[in-house]
Coordinates of C-alpha atoms in Angstrom, one line a residue:
L16 CA 76.8 33.3 -2.9
K17 CA 79.8 35.5 -3.4
D18 CA 79.6 36.0 -7.2
T19 CA 75.9 35.8 -8.2
M20 CA 74.5 37.2 -4.9
G21 CA 77.4 39.6 -4.3
F22 CA 77.9 38.5 -0.6
E23 CA 80.8 40.6 0.8
G24 CA 81.2 38.8 4.1
W25 CA 83.1 35.6 4.8
V26 CA 81.9 32.0 4.9
Q27 CA 82.6 30.1 8.2
S28 CA 81.9 26.5 8.9
D29 CA 80.0 25.2 11.8
W30 CA 82.2 23.3 14.4
W31 CA 83.7 20.2 12.8
A32 CA 81.2 20.4 10.0
L33 CA 83.7 20.1 7.1
H34 CA 84.5 16.7 5.5
S35 CA 87.2 18.0 3.3
F36 CA 89.5 21.1 2.7
A37 CA 86.7 23.3 1.3
A38 CA 88.5 26.6 0.8
P39 CA 88.6 26.1 -3.0
Q40 CA 84.8 25.8 -2.9
G41 CA 84.4 29.1 -1.0
V42 CA 84.8 28.4 2.7
D43 CA 86.9 31.1 4.3
Q44 CA 87.3 29.9 7.9
E45 CA 87.0 26.5 9.6
M46 CA 85.7 26.2 13.2
P47 CA 87.1 25.5 15.6
G48 CA 90.2 24.8 13.5
I49 CA 91.6 22.0 15.7
D50 CA 91.1 18.3 15.9
G51 CA 88.5 17.2 18.3
S52 CA 86.5 14.1 19.4
D53 CA 83.8 15.1 16.9
G54 CA 86.1 15.5 13.9
K55 CA 89.3 16.6 12.3
A56 CA 90.7 19.9 11.1
Y57 CA 91.2 20.6 7.4
F58 CA 92.4 24.2 7.3
T59 CA 96.0 23.1 8.3
P60 CA 99.1 25.1 7.4
W61 CA 99.9 22.4 4.8
N62 CA 96.5 22.8 3.0
L63 CA 96.5 26.6 3.3
N64 CA 100.0 26.8 1.8
S65 CA 98.6 25.1 -1.3
L66 CA 96.4 28.1 -2.1
P67 CA 97.5 31.0 -4.2
G68 CA 98.4 34.2 -2.3
A69 CA 95.5 36.1 -3.8
K70 CA 93.0 33.5 -2.5
I71 CA 94.4 33.8 1.0
D72 CA 94.3 37.6 0.8
D73 CA 90.6 37.4 -0.2
M74 CA 89.8 34.9 2.6
V75 CA 91.4 37.1 5.3
G76 CA 90.4 40.4 3.7
R77 CA 86.7 39.5 3.9
Q78 CA 87.0 39.0 7.7
L79 CA 89.0 42.1 8.3
K80 CA 86.7 44.2 6.1
M81 CA 83.7 43.3 8.4
M82 CA 85.7 43.8 11.5
L83 CA 86.8 47.2 10.4
R84 CA 83.3 48.1 9.2
H85 CA 81.8 47.4 12.6
G86 CA 84.6 49.0 14.6
L87 CA 85.9 45.9 16.3
F88 CA 89.5 47.3 16.2
E89 CA 88.4 50.5 18.0
A90 CA 89.3 50.7 21.7
A91 CA 85.9 52.0 22.6
N92 CA 84.2 48.9 21.1
R93 CA 86.6 46.4 22.7
V94 CA 85.2 44.9 26.0
C95 CA 87.8 42.2 26.4
E96 CA 91.0 40.8 24.9
P97 CA 90.6 37.3 23.4
P98 CA 91.0 34.6 24.7
N99 CA 90.4 36.2 28.1
C100 CA 86.7 36.9 27.6
H101 CA 84.9 34.4 29.8
E102 CA 83.7 36.9 32.4
E103 CA 82.5 39.5 29.8
L104 CA 80.7 36.8 27.8
Y105 CA 79.1 34.7 30.5
M106 CA 79.1 36.5 33.8
H107 CA 77.8 40.0 33.0
S108 CA 74.1 40.9 32.7
A109 CA 73.2 43.0 29.6
A110 CA 69.6 43.3 30.7
S111 CA 68.0 46.7 31.0
P112 CA 64.4 48.0 31.5
G113 CA 64.3 48.7 27.8
H114 CA 65.4 45.2 26.9
A115 CA 62.8 43.8 29.4
A116 CA 60.0 45.8 27.8
L117 CA 61.0 44.8 24.3
S118 CA 61.2 41.1 25.3
A119 CA 57.7 41.3 26.8
E120 CA 56.4 43.1 23.7
L121 CA 57.9 40.5 21.3
A122 CA 56.6 37.6 23.3
T123 CA 53.1 39.0 23.4
K124 CA 53.1 39.6 19.6
S125 CA 54.2 36.1 19.1
V126 CA 51.2 34.4 20.7
L127 CA 49.4 32.4 18.0
L128 CA 45.7 32.1 18.3
L129 CA 45.1 28.9 16.3
K130 CA 41.5 28.1 17.2
N131 CA 38.7 30.1 18.8
T132 CA 35.0 29.2 18.9
G133 CA 34.3 32.5 20.7
V134 CA 35.5 31.6 24.3
L135 CA 38.4 34.0 24.0
P136 CA 39.0 36.6 25.2
L137 CA 37.8 35.5 28.6
R138 CA 34.9 37.7 29.7
L139 CA 34.6 39.5 33.0
G140 CA 32.0 36.9 34.0
V141 CA 34.7 34.2 34.1
K142 CA 35.6 34.2 37.7
T143 CA 37.3 30.8 38.2
I144 CA 40.0 29.5 35.9
A145 CA 41.3 26.0 36.3
L146 CA 45.0 25.9 35.3
L147 CA 45.9 22.2 34.6
G148 CA 49.2 20.5 33.9
S149 CA 52.8 20.7 35.1
A150 CA 53.7 22.8 32.1
C151 CA 51.6 25.6 33.5
N152 CA 54.2 26.1 36.2
A153 CA 57.3 24.7 34.5
P154 CA 60.6 25.7 36.0
S155 CA 63.8 26.6 34.1
D156 CA 66.7 24.5 35.3
V157 CA 69.4 27.2 34.9
S158 CA 72.2 25.2 36.6
R159 CA 71.8 22.2 34.3
Q160 CA 71.6 24.5 31.2
Q161 CA 74.8 26.2 32.3
E162 CA 76.5 22.8 32.7
R163 CA 75.4 21.5 29.3
F164 CA 75.0 23.6 26.2
D165 CA 72.6 21.1 24.6
V166 CA 69.9 21.5 27.2
G167 CA 66.9 23.8 26.8
S168 CA 63.6 24.5 28.5
Y169 CA 60.0 25.5 27.7
Y170 CA 61.3 29.1 27.5
N171 CA 64.4 28.8 25.4
L172 CA 66.1 26.4 23.0
G173 CA 69.2 24.5 23.9
G174 CA 72.4 25.1 21.9
S175 CA 75.5 27.3 21.7
G176 CA 73.5 30.4 20.6
R177 CA 70.8 30.2 23.2
V178 CA 69.9 33.0 25.7
I179 CA 68.8 31.3 29.0
A180 CA 65.6 32.5 30.5
S181 CA 67.0 32.6 34.1
D182 CA 63.8 33.5 35.9
P183 CA 60.9 33.1 33.5
V184 CA 57.4 34.2 34.2
T185 CA 55.5 30.9 34.1
I186 CA 51.9 30.7 32.8
Y187 CA 50.8 30.4 36.4
S188 CA 52.7 33.5 37.5
G189 CA 51.6 35.5 34.5
L190 CA 47.9 34.7 34.9
S191 CA 48.0 35.1 38.7
E192 CA 49.3 38.6 38.3
A193 CA 46.8 39.5 35.5
C194 CA 43.9 38.1 37.5
K195 CA 44.5 40.7 40.2
K196 CA 43.2 43.3 37.8
H197 CA 40.7 41.1 36.0
G198 CA 39.0 39.8 39.1
C199 CA 39.5 36.1 38.5
K200 CA 40.9 33.4 40.7
L201 CA 42.9 30.3 39.8
V202 CA 42.5 26.7 40.9
T203 CA 45.5 24.5 39.9
E204 CA 46.6 21.0 39.3
F205 CA 50.3 20.7 38.5
S206 CA 51.0 17.0 39.0
D207 CA 49.5 15.8 35.7
N208 CA 47.0 13.7 37.6
V209 CA 44.2 13.2 35.0
D210 CA 41.3 12.5 37.4
I211 CA 42.1 15.5 39.7
A212 CA 42.5 17.8 36.7
I213 CA 39.2 16.8 35.2
A214 CA 37.4 17.4 38.5
K215 CA 38.9 20.8 38.9
G216 CA 38.3 21.7 35.3
L217 CA 34.6 20.8 35.6
G218 CA 34.3 23.0 38.7
A219 CA 35.6 26.1 37.0
D220 CA 34.2 28.6 34.5
V221 CA 37.0 27.7 32.0
A222 CA 39.7 25.0 31.9
V223 CA 43.2 26.0 30.7
I224 CA 45.4 23.0 29.9
C225 CA 49.2 23.5 29.4
G226 CA 51.8 21.5 27.5
G227 CA 55.3 22.0 26.2
T228 CA 58.4 20.6 24.7
T229 CA 61.8 21.9 23.7
S230 CA 64.6 21.3 21.3
T231 CA 68.3 21.7 21.0
E232 CA 71.3 21.9 18.8
M233 CA 72.9 18.6 17.6
K234 CA 69.8 16.5 18.3
D235 CA 66.7 15.9 16.2
R236 CA 63.3 16.0 18.0
P237 CA 62.3 12.4 18.4
N238 CA 58.7 13.2 17.6
L239 CA 56.2 16.1 17.1
S240 CA 54.4 15.6 20.4
V241 CA 54.4 17.8 23.5
D242 CA 55.7 16.1 26.6
Q243 CA 52.3 16.0 28.2
E244 CA 50.3 14.8 25.1
Q245 CA 48.5 11.9 26.8
F246 CA 47.6 14.1 29.8
M247 CA 46.2 16.9 27.5
V248 CA 44.1 14.4 25.5
A249 CA 42.7 12.7 28.5
V250 CA 41.8 15.8 30.4
S251 CA 40.4 17.8 27.4
K252 CA 38.3 14.8 26.4
G253 CA 37.1 14.2 30.0
I254 CA 36.0 17.8 30.4
S255 CA 34.5 18.4 27.0
T256 CA 32.4 15.2 27.0
A257 CA 31.0 15.7 30.5
A258 CA 27.3 16.3 30.9
K259 CA 27.9 19.8 32.0
K260 CA 31.0 20.7 30.0
T261 CA 33.4 23.5 30.8
P262 CA 35.1 25.4 27.9
V263 CA 38.6 24.1 27.2
V264 CA 41.5 26.2 26.2
T265 CA 45.0 24.7 25.6
L266 CA 48.3 26.6 25.8
T267 CA 51.4 25.1 24.3
M268 CA 55.1 26.2 24.3
T269 CA 57.0 24.6 21.5
P270 CA 60.1 25.0 19.4
G271 CA 58.2 24.3 16.2
A272 CA 55.2 22.4 14.8
V273 CA 53.5 19.8 17.0
V274 CA 50.6 17.5 16.5
M275 CA 47.5 18.2 18.6
P276 CA 45.4 15.0 19.1
W277 CA 43.4 16.9 21.7
L278 CA 42.2 19.5 19.1
K279 CA 38.7 18.2 18.7
Y280 CA 38.0 18.5 22.4
T281 CA 39.0 22.2 22.6
D282 CA 37.2 25.5 22.3
A283 CA 40.4 27.6 21.8
V284 CA 44.0 26.8 21.1
L285 CA 47.0 29.1 21.7
N286 CA 50.7 28.3 20.9
I287 CA 53.9 30.2 21.4
F288 CA 57.3 29.3 20.0
L289 CA 59.7 29.3 23.1
A290 CA 59.3 33.0 23.9
G291 CA 61.7 33.6 26.7
K292 CA 61.3 35.3 30.1
Y293 CA 57.8 36.8 29.6
T294 CA 56.0 33.7 28.3
G295 CA 53.4 33.7 31.0
T296 CA 52.9 37.5 30.7
A297 CA 52.2 37.1 27.0
F298 CA 49.7 34.3 27.4
A299 CA 47.8 36.1 30.1
S300 CA 47.6 39.3 28.1
V301 CA 45.9 37.4 25.2
L302 CA 43.7 35.2 27.3
L303 CA 42.2 38.1 29.2
G304 CA 41.9 40.3 26.1
K305 CA 44.4 43.0 27.0
T306 CA 46.1 42.2 23.7
N307 CA 44.5 41.2 20.5
P308 CA 46.6 38.4 19.0
S309 CA 48.1 39.1 15.5
A310 CA 50.8 36.4 15.0
K311 CA 51.0 34.2 11.9
S312 CA 52.5 30.8 11.9
P313 CA 55.7 30.3 10.0
V314 CA 55.1 26.5 9.9
T315 CA 52.4 24.0 9.2
F316 CA 50.8 22.1 12.1
P317 CA 50.2 18.6 10.7
I318 CA 47.4 16.3 11.9
T319 CA 49.8 13.5 12.4
E320 CA 53.5 12.8 11.8
F321 CA 52.6 10.7 8.8
G322 CA 53.8 12.4 5.7
T323 CA 56.4 14.6 7.4
I324 CA 60.1 14.1 6.9
A325 CA 61.4 11.9 9.7
P326 CA 64.9 12.5 11.1
C327 CA 67.5 10.3 9.3
Q328 CA 69.5 8.1 11.7
E329 CA 71.9 6.8 9.1
K330 CA 75.3 8.1 8.0
D331 CA 74.2 8.7 4.5
C332 CA 70.8 10.5 4.2
Y333 CA 69.0 11.0 0.9
Y334 CA 66.3 13.7 0.7
K335 CA 64.3 13.6 -2.5
E336 CA 61.6 16.2 -1.7
G337 CA 63.3 18.9 -3.8
L338 CA 61.3 22.2 -3.6
L339 CA 58.4 20.5 -1.9
V340 CA 59.8 21.0 1.6
G341 CA 58.1 22.7 4.6
W342 CA 54.7 24.0 4.1
T343 CA 54.6 23.6 0.3
A344 CA 54.8 19.8 0.8
F345 CA 51.4 19.9 2.6
E346 CA 49.5 21.7 -0.2
G347 CA 46.4 19.7 -0.9
I348 CA 46.7 17.6 2.3
P349 CA 44.5 18.2 5.3
V350 CA 46.3 19.8 8.2
N351 CA 45.4 21.1 11.6
F352 CA 46.7 24.7 10.9
P353 CA 48.3 25.9 7.6
F354 CA 51.3 28.0 7.0
G355 CA 50.5 31.7 7.6
H356 CA 47.5 31.0 9.8
G357 CA 46.8 33.0 12.9
L358 CA 43.4 34.3 14.2
S359 CA 42.4 37.6 15.8
F360 CA 39.6 38.8 18.0
T361 CA 38.4 40.9 15.1
T362 CA 37.8 40.2 11.4
F363 CA 39.3 41.7 8.3
G364 CA 37.8 42.2 4.8
Y365 CA 39.8 42.1 1.6
S366 CA 38.6 43.8 -1.6
E367 CA 39.5 45.7 -4.8
L368 CA 42.4 43.6 -6.0
T369 CA 44.3 45.2 -8.9
V370 CA 47.4 43.8 -10.7
S371 CA 49.3 46.2 -12.8
V372 CA 52.6 45.7 -14.8
F373 CA 55.3 48.4 -14.9
D374 CA 53.0 51.0 -13.5
Y375 CA 55.1 54.1 -13.7
K376 CA 52.1 56.4 -12.8
S377 CA 51.8 55.3 -9.2
P378 CA 54.7 56.2 -7.0
R379 CA 53.9 53.2 -4.8
C380 CA 54.7 50.9 -7.7
D381 CA 58.0 52.5 -8.6
G382 CA 60.6 49.9 -9.6
A383 CA 58.2 47.0 -9.6
A384 CA 57.7 44.7 -12.6
V385 CA 54.3 43.8 -11.2
C386 CA 52.4 45.8 -8.6
V387 CA 49.5 44.3 -6.6
H388 CA 47.1 46.5 -4.7
V389 CA 44.5 45.4 -2.1
L390 CA 42.0 47.4 0.0
L391 CA 41.8 45.9 3.5
Q392 CA 39.3 46.8 6.3
N393 CA 38.8 46.0 9.9
T394 CA 35.3 44.6 9.7
G395 CA 35.0 43.6 13.4
K396 CA 34.2 45.4 16.6
V397 CA 37.6 45.8 18.2
K398 CA 40.9 47.2 17.0
G399 CA 43.4 44.7 15.6
V400 CA 46.4 44.0 13.4
E401 CA 46.4 41.9 10.2
V402 CA 49.3 40.5 8.2
P403 CA 48.1 40.1 4.6
Q404 CA 50.1 37.7 2.5
L405 CA 50.8 37.4 -1.3
Y406 CA 51.4 34.1 -2.9
L407 CA 52.4 33.5 -6.5
G408 CA 51.5 30.6 -8.7
I409 CA 54.3 30.1 -11.3
P410 CA 53.5 28.3 -14.5
D411 CA 56.3 25.7 -14.1
A412 CA 55.6 22.1 -13.3
G413 CA 58.7 21.9 -11.1
E414 CA 57.6 24.6 -8.8
P415 CA 55.3 24.4 -5.7
L416 CA 51.6 25.3 -6.3
K417 CA 52.1 28.6 -4.4
I418 CA 55.2 30.5 -3.4
L419 CA 55.2 33.2 -0.7
R420 CA 56.3 36.4 -2.4
G421 CA 55.2 39.1 0.1
F422 CA 53.6 39.9 3.4
E423 CA 53.1 43.0 5.5
R424 CA 52.3 43.5 9.2
L425 CA 49.9 46.4 9.1
P426 CA 49.5 49.1 11.8
E427 CA 46.7 48.6 14.3
L428 CA 43.3 49.3 12.6
A429 CA 40.3 50.6 14.4
P430 CA 36.9 49.0 13.7
G431 CA 35.8 50.1 10.2
Q432 CA 39.2 51.6 9.3
L433 CA 40.4 51.0 5.7
V434 CA 44.0 50.8 4.5
D435 CA 45.7 50.4 1.1
V436 CA 48.1 47.5 0.9
W437 CA 50.7 47.3 -1.9
F438 CA 52.9 44.4 -2.9
L439 CA 55.7 45.1 -5.2
L440 CA 57.1 42.2 -7.3
L441 CA 60.5 42.8 -8.7
V442 CA 61.8 41.0 -11.8
R443 CA 63.7 38.6 -9.6
D444 CA 60.5 37.6 -7.8
L445 CA 59.1 36.3 -11.1
Q446 CA 62.1 34.0 -11.8
V447 CA 62.9 30.4 -11.0
Y448 CA 66.3 28.8 -10.8
S449 CA 67.5 26.4 -13.4
S450 CA 69.8 23.7 -12.0
V451 CA 70.8 22.9 -15.6
A452 CA 71.7 26.4 -16.7
K453 CA 72.7 27.4 -13.2
T454 CA 71.0 30.7 -13.4
W455 CA 67.7 32.5 -12.7
H456 CA 65.1 32.9 -15.5
A457 CA 61.5 33.8 -16.1
V458 CA 59.0 31.2 -17.3
D459 CA 56.5 32.4 -19.9
G460 CA 52.9 31.8 -19.2
K461 CA 50.1 32.8 -16.9
Y462 CA 51.0 33.7 -13.3
R463 CA 48.3 33.4 -10.6
V464 CA 48.2 36.0 -7.8
Y465 CA 46.8 34.9 -4.4
V466 CA 46.2 37.4 -1.6
G467 CA 44.8 36.3 1.8
S468 CA 45.2 35.8 5.5
S469 CA 47.1 32.5 5.2
S470 CA 48.3 30.1 2.6
R471 CA 44.9 28.5 2.6
D472 CA 42.7 31.4 3.5
I473 CA 42.9 33.1 0.1
R474 CA 40.5 36.1 -0.2
L475 CA 41.4 37.5 -3.6
T476 CA 43.0 36.1 -6.8
G477 CA 44.3 37.7 -10.0
E478 CA 46.7 37.0 -12.8
F479 CA 49.2 38.4 -15.2
V480 CA 51.1 37.0 -18.2
L481 CA 54.8 36.8 -18.9
C482 CA 55.9 36.6 -22.6
G483 CA 59.5 36.5 -23.6
G484 CA 60.4 37.2 -19.9
H485 CA 58.3 40.4 -19.9
P486 CA 55.0 41.1 -18.2
A487 CA 52.1 41.5 -20.6
G488 CA 51.6 45.1 -21.6
T489 CA 55.4 45.6 -22.2
M490 CA 55.9 42.9 -24.8
H491 CA 57.8 43.6 -27.9
P492 CA 55.6 43.5 -31.1
K493 CA 57.7 40.7 -32.6
L494 CA 57.2 38.4 -29.6
N495 CA 54.7 35.6 -30.2
C496 CA 53.8 33.6 -27.1
K497 CA 51.2 30.9 -27.4
L498 CA 49.7 30.7 -23.9

C-alpha cells in the first residue's frame, strides 16, 4: 500500500480490530487505543518505545501531513476543540436546500429497474394504484437509532458512519404527492394482511407491493430475504393468478442483494439500496415516468442463497474462493439479475467496435496501451442515459472469466442520438498479480474484450494479443510468442 501503490496517508485500525502490535507491519494508529470490553490495546507506550525513532516520525508525520494539507490547524476550519465536540458533531443540522436537492437527485438516479414487461412507466390511464404492504409506509425510529448505533432503517444503514434519515419520504408519501399531478389515487393496505391486500390489488389498475430490510455494522445479515418475503410472495401470486389479473409491480429497499421468490408473479421490479430521506420521491418519479431509470447494479441478485458465501459463525473462518468472489463467482450460474444490470424506458444500440494498440494518432487514446471505441445510439422513443461497460478476459487460468475494466455514465441521449464511447486500458489494466513473485505482471496470450450493458448483456466482442508483455503491433522483432 505505502511502497508499491505510493499511499501517502496513514493506516488506522478499526475499533479493537487488531490482534497484535501491528506497527511493524504498517499500521500507524490504533483505535480507540484503550482496553475495552471488546478487546485490548496494543499501541501501548511500552510497545511504541520498541520502535526506531524514524518509524515513529513516519507514523506521526503521515497524520500531520494530511491534517496540514486539509487545513485542520487553521482557526477558520476549526469548529470545536476535542474532546468537547459533542454538540457540533451530533446536535447541529448541516442540511441546506442544496443538500436536499442533491440527496433527491442521487436517490432518483439510484432506482434500479430490474424487470419491466412494459407496465412501466404507469400511463395516464392508470387511475387507481393499490399500495400494499407495511414497507410502503415504513417509519424511521430515530429515537432508537440515536440510542443504539447498530440500528438502521429502510432508509439508512446502522453503524457508526451512518446518516440517519430523520423524516424520510415514505413510498406512500412520495406517491401520494406525485399522484396530485398525475391524476391517480391510492388505495392502501399497510398491515400485511394477505387477503385484504389481494382484494384491494385486484380492484385497482395496478398493484404495487413493497418490501424492505436493513443492515448494520458488527452484524451479518441472517439471510438474503426482505422482512416481508412471505407477504410479497402470497400477494403477488394471488393477484397475478386471478382470473382477471392486475399488473403487479414490486418495490424493495435493501442494503444489498436479496432473493426474490415472488419474481415470476411480477410485471415490473424496482429496487433501491437504502437511499435516505427521498426514497419515496425517487420511486414515485420512476413509477410515473418523470424520470427514466439509469442505475446499474453493483451486485448480483441470486435466485436462492444456495451457492452464496454464508456468514461464518466460528472464531476461525477459512475462505477459499480466492478471486471468485462477488459477481465473478456467479459466472455461468443462472441468477435473477446479473452484475451491471439495469433497465431503461428506452433502448440502446452498440456498434462499430474497434480495438487499437498504442494508437498515437487519436488524441482520445493518448497514454493508453489498448484503446477501445464503440458507437452507441439511443434506439428508443424517449430520452435516456446508458452506462456502457467494458470487461476483459485475461488468458490466465487463475483469473475470473471476465474482469470489469471500465464503465462510463453517458450524458442523456435524445432518441436517435449517437455518441462515441472510448475505453482506455493502461498497462496496469492488462496485468495480474502474482502472489509468488509479489508483483504485477502481464500474461502473454489472447485477450478478449467484451462491451455491453451488463456483465451478461454483452453486445460487442473483440480481442488483442500480448507478447512479451507488449500489445501486438508493438512487439520486438526478436520476440517469438506461440499463441
